[in-house]
Tab-separated table of C-alpha atoms in Angstrom:
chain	number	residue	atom	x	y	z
A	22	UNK	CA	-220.639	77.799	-45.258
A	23	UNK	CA	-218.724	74.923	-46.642
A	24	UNK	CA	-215.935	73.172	-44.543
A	25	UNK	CA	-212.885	71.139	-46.147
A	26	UNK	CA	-210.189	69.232	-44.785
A	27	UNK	CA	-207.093	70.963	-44.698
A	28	UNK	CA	-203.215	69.200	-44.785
A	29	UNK	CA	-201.432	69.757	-40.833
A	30	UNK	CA	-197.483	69.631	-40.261
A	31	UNK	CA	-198.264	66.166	-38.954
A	32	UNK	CA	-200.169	64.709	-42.127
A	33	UNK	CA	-197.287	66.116	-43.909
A	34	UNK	CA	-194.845	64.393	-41.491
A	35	UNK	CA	-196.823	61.380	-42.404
A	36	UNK	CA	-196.453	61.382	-46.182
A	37	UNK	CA	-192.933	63.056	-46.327
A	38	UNK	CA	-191.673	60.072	-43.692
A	39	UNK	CA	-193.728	57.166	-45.936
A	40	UNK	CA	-192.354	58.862	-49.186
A	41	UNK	CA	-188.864	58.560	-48.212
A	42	UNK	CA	-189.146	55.350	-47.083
A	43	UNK	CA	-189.839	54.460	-50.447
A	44	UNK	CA	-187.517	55.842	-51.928
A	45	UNK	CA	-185.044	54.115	-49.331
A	46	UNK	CA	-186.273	50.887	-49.649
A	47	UNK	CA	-185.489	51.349	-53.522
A	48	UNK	CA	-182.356	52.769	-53.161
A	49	UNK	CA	-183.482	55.806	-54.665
A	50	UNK	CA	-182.052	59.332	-54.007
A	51	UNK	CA	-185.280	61.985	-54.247
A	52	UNK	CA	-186.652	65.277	-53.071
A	53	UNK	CA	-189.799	65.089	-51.979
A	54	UNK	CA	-192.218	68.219	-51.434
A	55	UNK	CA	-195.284	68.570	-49.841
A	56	UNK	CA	-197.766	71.862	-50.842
A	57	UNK	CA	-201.107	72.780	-50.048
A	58	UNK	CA	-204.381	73.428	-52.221
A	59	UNK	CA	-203.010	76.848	-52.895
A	60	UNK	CA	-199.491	75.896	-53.858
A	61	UNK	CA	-197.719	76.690	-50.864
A	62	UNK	CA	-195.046	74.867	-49.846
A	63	UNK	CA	-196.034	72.945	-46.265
A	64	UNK	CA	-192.717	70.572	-46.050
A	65	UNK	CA	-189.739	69.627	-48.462
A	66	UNK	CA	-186.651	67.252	-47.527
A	67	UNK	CA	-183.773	66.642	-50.337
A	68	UNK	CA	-182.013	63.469	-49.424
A	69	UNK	CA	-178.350	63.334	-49.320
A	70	UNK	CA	-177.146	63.220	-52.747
A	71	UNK	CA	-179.990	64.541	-54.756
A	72	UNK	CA	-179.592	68.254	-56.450
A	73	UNK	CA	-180.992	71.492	-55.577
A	74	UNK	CA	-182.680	70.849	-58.982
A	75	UNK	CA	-184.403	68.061	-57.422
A	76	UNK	CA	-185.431	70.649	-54.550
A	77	UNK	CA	-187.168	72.953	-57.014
A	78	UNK	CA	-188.375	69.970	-59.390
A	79	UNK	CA	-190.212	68.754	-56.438
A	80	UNK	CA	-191.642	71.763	-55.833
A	81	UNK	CA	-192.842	72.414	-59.077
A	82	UNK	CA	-194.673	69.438	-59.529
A	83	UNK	CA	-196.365	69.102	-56.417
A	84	UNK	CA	-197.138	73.029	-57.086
A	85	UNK	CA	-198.462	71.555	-60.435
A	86	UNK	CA	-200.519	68.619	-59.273
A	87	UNK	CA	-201.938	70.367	-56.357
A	88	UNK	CA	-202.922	73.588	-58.107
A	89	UNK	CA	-204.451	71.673	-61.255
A	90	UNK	CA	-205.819	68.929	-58.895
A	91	UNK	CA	-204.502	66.618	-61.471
A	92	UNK	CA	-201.663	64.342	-61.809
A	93	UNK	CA	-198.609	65.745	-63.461
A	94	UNK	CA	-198.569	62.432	-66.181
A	95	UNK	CA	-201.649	64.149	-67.031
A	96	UNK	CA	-200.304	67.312	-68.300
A	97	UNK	CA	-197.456	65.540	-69.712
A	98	UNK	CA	-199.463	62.857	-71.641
A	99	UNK	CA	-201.879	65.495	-73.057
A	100	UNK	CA	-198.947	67.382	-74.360
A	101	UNK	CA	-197.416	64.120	-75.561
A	102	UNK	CA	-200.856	63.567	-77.639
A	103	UNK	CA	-200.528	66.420	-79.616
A	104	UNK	CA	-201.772	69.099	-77.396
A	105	UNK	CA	-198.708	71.587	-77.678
A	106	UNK	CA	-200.745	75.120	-76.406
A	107	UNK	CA	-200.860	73.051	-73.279
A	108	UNK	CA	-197.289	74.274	-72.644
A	109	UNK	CA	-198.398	77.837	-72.342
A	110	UNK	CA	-200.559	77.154	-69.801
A	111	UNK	CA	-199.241	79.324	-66.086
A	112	UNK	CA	-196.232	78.341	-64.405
A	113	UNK	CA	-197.279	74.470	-64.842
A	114	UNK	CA	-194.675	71.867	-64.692
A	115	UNK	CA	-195.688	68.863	-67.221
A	116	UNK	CA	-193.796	65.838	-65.972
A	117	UNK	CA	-194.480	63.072	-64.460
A	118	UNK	CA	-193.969	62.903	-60.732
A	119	UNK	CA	-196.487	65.221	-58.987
A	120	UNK	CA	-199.630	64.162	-57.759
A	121	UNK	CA	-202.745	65.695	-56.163
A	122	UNK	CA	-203.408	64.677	-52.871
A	123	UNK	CA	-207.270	64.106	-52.754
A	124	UNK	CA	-208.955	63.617	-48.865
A	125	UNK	CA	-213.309	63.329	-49.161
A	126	UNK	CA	-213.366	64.080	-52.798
A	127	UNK	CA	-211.413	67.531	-52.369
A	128	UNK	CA	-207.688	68.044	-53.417
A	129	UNK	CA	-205.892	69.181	-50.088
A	130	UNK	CA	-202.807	70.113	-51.996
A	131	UNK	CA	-199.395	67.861	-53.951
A	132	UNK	CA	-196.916	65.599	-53.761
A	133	UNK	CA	-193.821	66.683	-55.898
A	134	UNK	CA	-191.077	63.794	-56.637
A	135	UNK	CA	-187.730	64.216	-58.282
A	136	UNK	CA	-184.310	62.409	-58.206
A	137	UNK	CA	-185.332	59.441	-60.565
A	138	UNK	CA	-187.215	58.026	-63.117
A	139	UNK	CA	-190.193	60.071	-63.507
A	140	UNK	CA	-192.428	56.807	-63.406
A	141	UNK	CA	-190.412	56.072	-60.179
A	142	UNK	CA	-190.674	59.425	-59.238
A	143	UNK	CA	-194.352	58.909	-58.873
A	144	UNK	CA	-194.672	55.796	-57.400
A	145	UNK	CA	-192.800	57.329	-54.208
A	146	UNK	CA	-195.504	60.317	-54.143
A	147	UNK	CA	-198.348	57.424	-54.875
A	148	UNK	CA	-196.346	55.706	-51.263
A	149	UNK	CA	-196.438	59.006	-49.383
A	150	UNK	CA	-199.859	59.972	-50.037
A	151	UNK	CA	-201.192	56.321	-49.122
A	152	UNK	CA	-199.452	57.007	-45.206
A	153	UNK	CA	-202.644	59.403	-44.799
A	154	UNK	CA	-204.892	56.213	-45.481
B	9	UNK	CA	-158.677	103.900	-60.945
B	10	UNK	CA	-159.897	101.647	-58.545
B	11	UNK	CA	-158.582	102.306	-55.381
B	12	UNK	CA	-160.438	103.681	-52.209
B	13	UNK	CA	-158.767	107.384	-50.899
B	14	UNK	CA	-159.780	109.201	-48.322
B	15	UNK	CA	-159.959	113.033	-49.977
B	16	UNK	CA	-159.816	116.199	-48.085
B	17	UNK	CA	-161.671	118.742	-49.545
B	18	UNK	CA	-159.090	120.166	-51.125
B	19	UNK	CA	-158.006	116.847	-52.511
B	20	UNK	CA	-161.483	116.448	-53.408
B	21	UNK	CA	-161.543	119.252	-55.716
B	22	UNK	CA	-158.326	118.546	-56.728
B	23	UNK	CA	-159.503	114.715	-58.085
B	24	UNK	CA	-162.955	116.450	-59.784
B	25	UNK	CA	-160.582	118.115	-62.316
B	26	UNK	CA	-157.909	115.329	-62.626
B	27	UNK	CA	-157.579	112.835	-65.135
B	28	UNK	CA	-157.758	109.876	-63.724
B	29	UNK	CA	-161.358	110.989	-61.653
B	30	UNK	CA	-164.728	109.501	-63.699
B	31	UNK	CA	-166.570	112.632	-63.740
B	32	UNK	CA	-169.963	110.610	-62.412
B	33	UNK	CA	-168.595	109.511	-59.429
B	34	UNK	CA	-168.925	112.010	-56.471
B	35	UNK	CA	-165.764	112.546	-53.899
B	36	UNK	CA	-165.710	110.632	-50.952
B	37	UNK	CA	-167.059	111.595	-47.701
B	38	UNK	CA	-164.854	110.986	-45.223
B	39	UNK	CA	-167.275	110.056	-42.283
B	40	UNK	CA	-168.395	107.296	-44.549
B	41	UNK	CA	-166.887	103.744	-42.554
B	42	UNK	CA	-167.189	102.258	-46.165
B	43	UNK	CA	-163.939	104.166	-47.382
B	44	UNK	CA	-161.658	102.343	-45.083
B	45	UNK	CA	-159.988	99.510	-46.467
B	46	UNK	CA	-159.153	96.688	-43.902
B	47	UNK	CA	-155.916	94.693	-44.309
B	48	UNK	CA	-157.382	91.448	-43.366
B	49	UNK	CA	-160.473	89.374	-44.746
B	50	UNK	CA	-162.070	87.018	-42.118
B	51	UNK	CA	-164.341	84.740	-42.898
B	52	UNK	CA	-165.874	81.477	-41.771
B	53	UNK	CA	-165.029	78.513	-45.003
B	54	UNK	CA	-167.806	76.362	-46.069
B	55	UNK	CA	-167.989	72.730	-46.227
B	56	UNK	CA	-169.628	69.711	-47.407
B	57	UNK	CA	-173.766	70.779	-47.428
B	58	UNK	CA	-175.585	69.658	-44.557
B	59	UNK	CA	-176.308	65.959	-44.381
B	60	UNK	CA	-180.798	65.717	-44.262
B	61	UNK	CA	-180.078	63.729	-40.824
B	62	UNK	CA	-178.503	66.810	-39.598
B	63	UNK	CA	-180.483	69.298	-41.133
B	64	UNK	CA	-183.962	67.272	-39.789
B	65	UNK	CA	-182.195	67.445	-35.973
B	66	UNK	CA	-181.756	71.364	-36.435
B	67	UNK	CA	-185.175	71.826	-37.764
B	68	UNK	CA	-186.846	69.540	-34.948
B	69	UNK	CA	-184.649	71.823	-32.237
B	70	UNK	CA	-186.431	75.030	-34.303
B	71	UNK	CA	-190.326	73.591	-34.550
B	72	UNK	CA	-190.309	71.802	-30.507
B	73	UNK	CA	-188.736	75.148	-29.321
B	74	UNK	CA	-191.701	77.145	-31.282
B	75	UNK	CA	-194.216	74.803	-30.355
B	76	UNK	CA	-192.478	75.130	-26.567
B	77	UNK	CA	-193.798	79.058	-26.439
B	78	UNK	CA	-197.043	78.780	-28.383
B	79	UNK	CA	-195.401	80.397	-31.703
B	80	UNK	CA	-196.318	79.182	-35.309
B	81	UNK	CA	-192.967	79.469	-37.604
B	82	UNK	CA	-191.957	77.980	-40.863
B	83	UNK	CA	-188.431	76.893	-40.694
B	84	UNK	CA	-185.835	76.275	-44.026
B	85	UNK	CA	-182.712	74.863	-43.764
B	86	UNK	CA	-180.030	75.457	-46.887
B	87	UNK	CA	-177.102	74.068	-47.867
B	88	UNK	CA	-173.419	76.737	-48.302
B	89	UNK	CA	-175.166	77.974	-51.598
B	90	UNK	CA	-178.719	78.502	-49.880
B	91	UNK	CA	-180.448	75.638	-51.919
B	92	UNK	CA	-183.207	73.945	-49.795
B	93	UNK	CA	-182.431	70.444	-48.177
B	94	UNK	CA	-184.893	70.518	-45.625
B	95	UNK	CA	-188.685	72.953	-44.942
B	96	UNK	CA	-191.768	72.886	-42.548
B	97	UNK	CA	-194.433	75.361	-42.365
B	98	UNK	CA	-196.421	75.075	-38.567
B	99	UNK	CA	-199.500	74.898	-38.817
B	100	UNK	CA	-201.413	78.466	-38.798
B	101	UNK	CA	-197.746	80.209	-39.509
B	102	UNK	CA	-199.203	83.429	-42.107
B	103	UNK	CA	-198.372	82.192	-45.940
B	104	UNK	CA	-195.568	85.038	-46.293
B	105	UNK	CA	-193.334	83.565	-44.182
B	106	UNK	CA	-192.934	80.513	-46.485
B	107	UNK	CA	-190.838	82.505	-48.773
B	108	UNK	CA	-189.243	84.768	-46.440
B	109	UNK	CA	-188.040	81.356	-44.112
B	110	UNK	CA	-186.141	80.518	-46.992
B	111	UNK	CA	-184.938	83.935	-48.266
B	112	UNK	CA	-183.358	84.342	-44.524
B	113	UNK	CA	-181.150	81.023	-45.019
B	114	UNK	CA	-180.137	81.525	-47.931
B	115	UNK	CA	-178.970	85.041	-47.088
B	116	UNK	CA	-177.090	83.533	-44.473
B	117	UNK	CA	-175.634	80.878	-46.495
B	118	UNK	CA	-174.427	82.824	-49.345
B	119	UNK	CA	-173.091	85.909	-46.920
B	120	UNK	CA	-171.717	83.473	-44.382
B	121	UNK	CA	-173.496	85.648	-41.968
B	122	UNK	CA	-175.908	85.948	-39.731
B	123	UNK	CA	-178.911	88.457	-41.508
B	124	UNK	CA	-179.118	89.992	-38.204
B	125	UNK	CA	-175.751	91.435	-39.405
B	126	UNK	CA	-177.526	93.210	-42.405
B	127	UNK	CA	-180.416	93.916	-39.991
B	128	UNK	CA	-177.998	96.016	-37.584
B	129	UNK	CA	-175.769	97.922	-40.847
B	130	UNK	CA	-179.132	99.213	-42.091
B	131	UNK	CA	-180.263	100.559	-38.700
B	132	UNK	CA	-177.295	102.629	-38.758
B	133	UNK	CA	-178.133	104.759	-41.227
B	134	UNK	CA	-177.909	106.352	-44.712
B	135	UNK	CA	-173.922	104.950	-45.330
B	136	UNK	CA	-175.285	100.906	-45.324
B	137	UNK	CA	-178.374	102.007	-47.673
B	138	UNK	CA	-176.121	99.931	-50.562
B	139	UNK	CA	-176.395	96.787	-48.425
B	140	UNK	CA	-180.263	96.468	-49.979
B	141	UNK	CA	-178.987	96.777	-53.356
B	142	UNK	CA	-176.878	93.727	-52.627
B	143	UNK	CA	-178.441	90.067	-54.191
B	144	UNK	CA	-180.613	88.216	-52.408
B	145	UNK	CA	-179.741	90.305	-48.833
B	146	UNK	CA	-182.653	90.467	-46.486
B	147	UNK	CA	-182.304	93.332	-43.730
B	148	UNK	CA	-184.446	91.103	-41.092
B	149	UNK	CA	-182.922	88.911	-38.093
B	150	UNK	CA	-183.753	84.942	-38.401
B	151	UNK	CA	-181.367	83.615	-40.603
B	152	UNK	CA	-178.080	82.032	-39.238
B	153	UNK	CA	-175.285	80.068	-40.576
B	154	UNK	CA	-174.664	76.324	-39.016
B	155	UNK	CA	-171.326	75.602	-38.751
B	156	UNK	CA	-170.071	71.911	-37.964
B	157	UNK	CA	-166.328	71.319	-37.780
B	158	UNK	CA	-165.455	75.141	-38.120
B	159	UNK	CA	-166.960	74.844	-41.869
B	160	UNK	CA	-170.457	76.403	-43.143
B	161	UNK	CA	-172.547	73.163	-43.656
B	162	UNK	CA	-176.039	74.981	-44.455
B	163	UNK	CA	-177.704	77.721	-43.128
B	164	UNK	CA	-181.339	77.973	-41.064
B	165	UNK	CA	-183.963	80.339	-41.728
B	166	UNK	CA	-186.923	80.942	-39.877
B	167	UNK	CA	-189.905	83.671	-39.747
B	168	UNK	CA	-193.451	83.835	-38.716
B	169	UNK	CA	-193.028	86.444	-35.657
B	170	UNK	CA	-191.433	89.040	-34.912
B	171	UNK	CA	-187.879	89.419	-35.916
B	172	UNK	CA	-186.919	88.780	-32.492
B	173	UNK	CA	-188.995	85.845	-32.235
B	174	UNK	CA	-187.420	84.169	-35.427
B	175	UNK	CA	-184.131	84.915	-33.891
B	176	UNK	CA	-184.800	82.696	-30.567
B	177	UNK	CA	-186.146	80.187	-32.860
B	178	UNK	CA	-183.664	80.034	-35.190
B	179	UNK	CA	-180.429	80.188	-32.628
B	180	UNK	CA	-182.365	77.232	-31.077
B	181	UNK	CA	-181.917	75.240	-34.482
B	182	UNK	CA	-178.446	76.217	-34.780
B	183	UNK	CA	-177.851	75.314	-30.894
B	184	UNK	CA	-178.444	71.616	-32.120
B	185	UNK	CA	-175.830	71.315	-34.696
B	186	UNK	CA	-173.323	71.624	-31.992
């Protein structure tokens, strides 16, 4: 039987707190959420300020990133090139600002970022994810 | 036509044949408690939404009093118009609670009540039956308002064990807004 790692309440502390202290340091007002291989949600926090459309943006794209074990600006720049049936693909949100958390070659689950620029959006996930080393 | 009565059953008959009765709405039953019509309407205002400080301090309260007596929980916490601000899911809490968490806060936010409230209607019987036709309601104890300054700030929703369980949890949550 095959074994994989698996995302705890404290690796998801980890990221959330390292995410937001991106976010922070750049004066940036995000929510950040935090879902497993499946697409469950594990953790979300909305900073003060940022919209409940944030909330369910982040959620979306880390549902996106973690289910398609891709990055979001994947989706987005395929549809970008031309690609338009990509739209119809299941519930999948095609911006920039989710990405895939990957432990031991296996994507755990997603990092969903909203509240900014979508290229800033992702550098916070990109700082979150890092906090798991 | 609006207006609640209480009929008598002669009344009753009397309002099947009158003008003013829709024909597709039955006469009242006067042991229903839903007839009455109270004077006053209390209620609990809302304020600002909860700041994430004070939403992290209620959820910490929630996840070291679960982790306190052995229980795995997930545990949202909503701003007045039950939009998430703040969510953990324990580790080995079952998946279905992820969605039912944050149903319980927002029912709390949006009713201003506790959803043991709709819990304790719909035990009553057939007369509070309407309450589950009501959006977004959810007939099961664990969601609770968090009031700071006499103003609804957010609301905290919790579930992974019995509805009892999620109660404790969740009152321990809203214990630390205080």
């Amino acid at each position: 039987m095959k074994t994989r790692p698996m995302l705890t309440l404290d690796d998801c502390r980890k990221v959330s707190a390292a995410a937001e202290a991106e976010a922070k340091r750049n004066n940036w007002i995000v929510a950040i959420a935090i879902l497993d291989d499946g697409g469950h949600l594990l953790h979300l926090v909305r900073m003060d300020g940022a919209s409940p459309f944030n909330a369910r943006t982040a959620v979306a794209k880390g549902k996106t990133a973690a289910e398609t074990r891709r990055s979001t600006l994947v989706w987005e720049e395929r549809i970008k090139g031309g690609r338009n049936s990509m739209l119809g693909m299941p519930k999948i949100t095609p911006v920039q600002g989710g990405l895939p958390i990957v432990i031991e070659g296996t994507c755990v689950g997603g990092v969903g970022v909203s509240g900014v620029q979508s290229h800033e959006d992702e550098q916070i996930a990109a700082a979150g994810i890092k906090a798991l080393g | 036509m609006l207006g609640i009565r209480i009929f008598t059953a002669a009344a009753c008959a009397a309002a099947l044949v009158a003008s003013t009765a829709f024909a597709q709405v039955p006469p009242a039953d006067e042991k229903n408690p839903n007839e009455a019509l109270p004077e006053k309407h209390t209620y609990t205002p809302y304020g600002e939404t909860i700041k994430l400080d004070m939403a992290k301090k209620v959820a910490e309260a929630a996840l070291a009093e679960s982790t306190k007596r052995g229980w795995a929980m997930c545990i949202t916490v909503v701003g007045p118009t039950g939009d998430l601000v703040y969510f953990a899911k324990m580790d080995d809490c079952q998946y279905g609670s992820i969605s039912i968490s944050q149903h319980k806060a927002r029912a709390a936010a949006k009713f201003r009540r506790p959803t043991l409230a709709f819990e304790r209607l719909l035990g009553r019987g057939d007369y509070f039956r309407y309450l589950t036709s009501l959006d977004d309601v959810i007939a099961s104890r664990g969601g609770n308002p968090i009031v700071v300054g006499g103003k609804i700030v957010g609301a905290i929703g919790v579930s992974g064990g019995t509805g009892s369980q999620d109660e404790v949890i969740s009152q321990a949550g809203v214990a630390a807004a205080k």
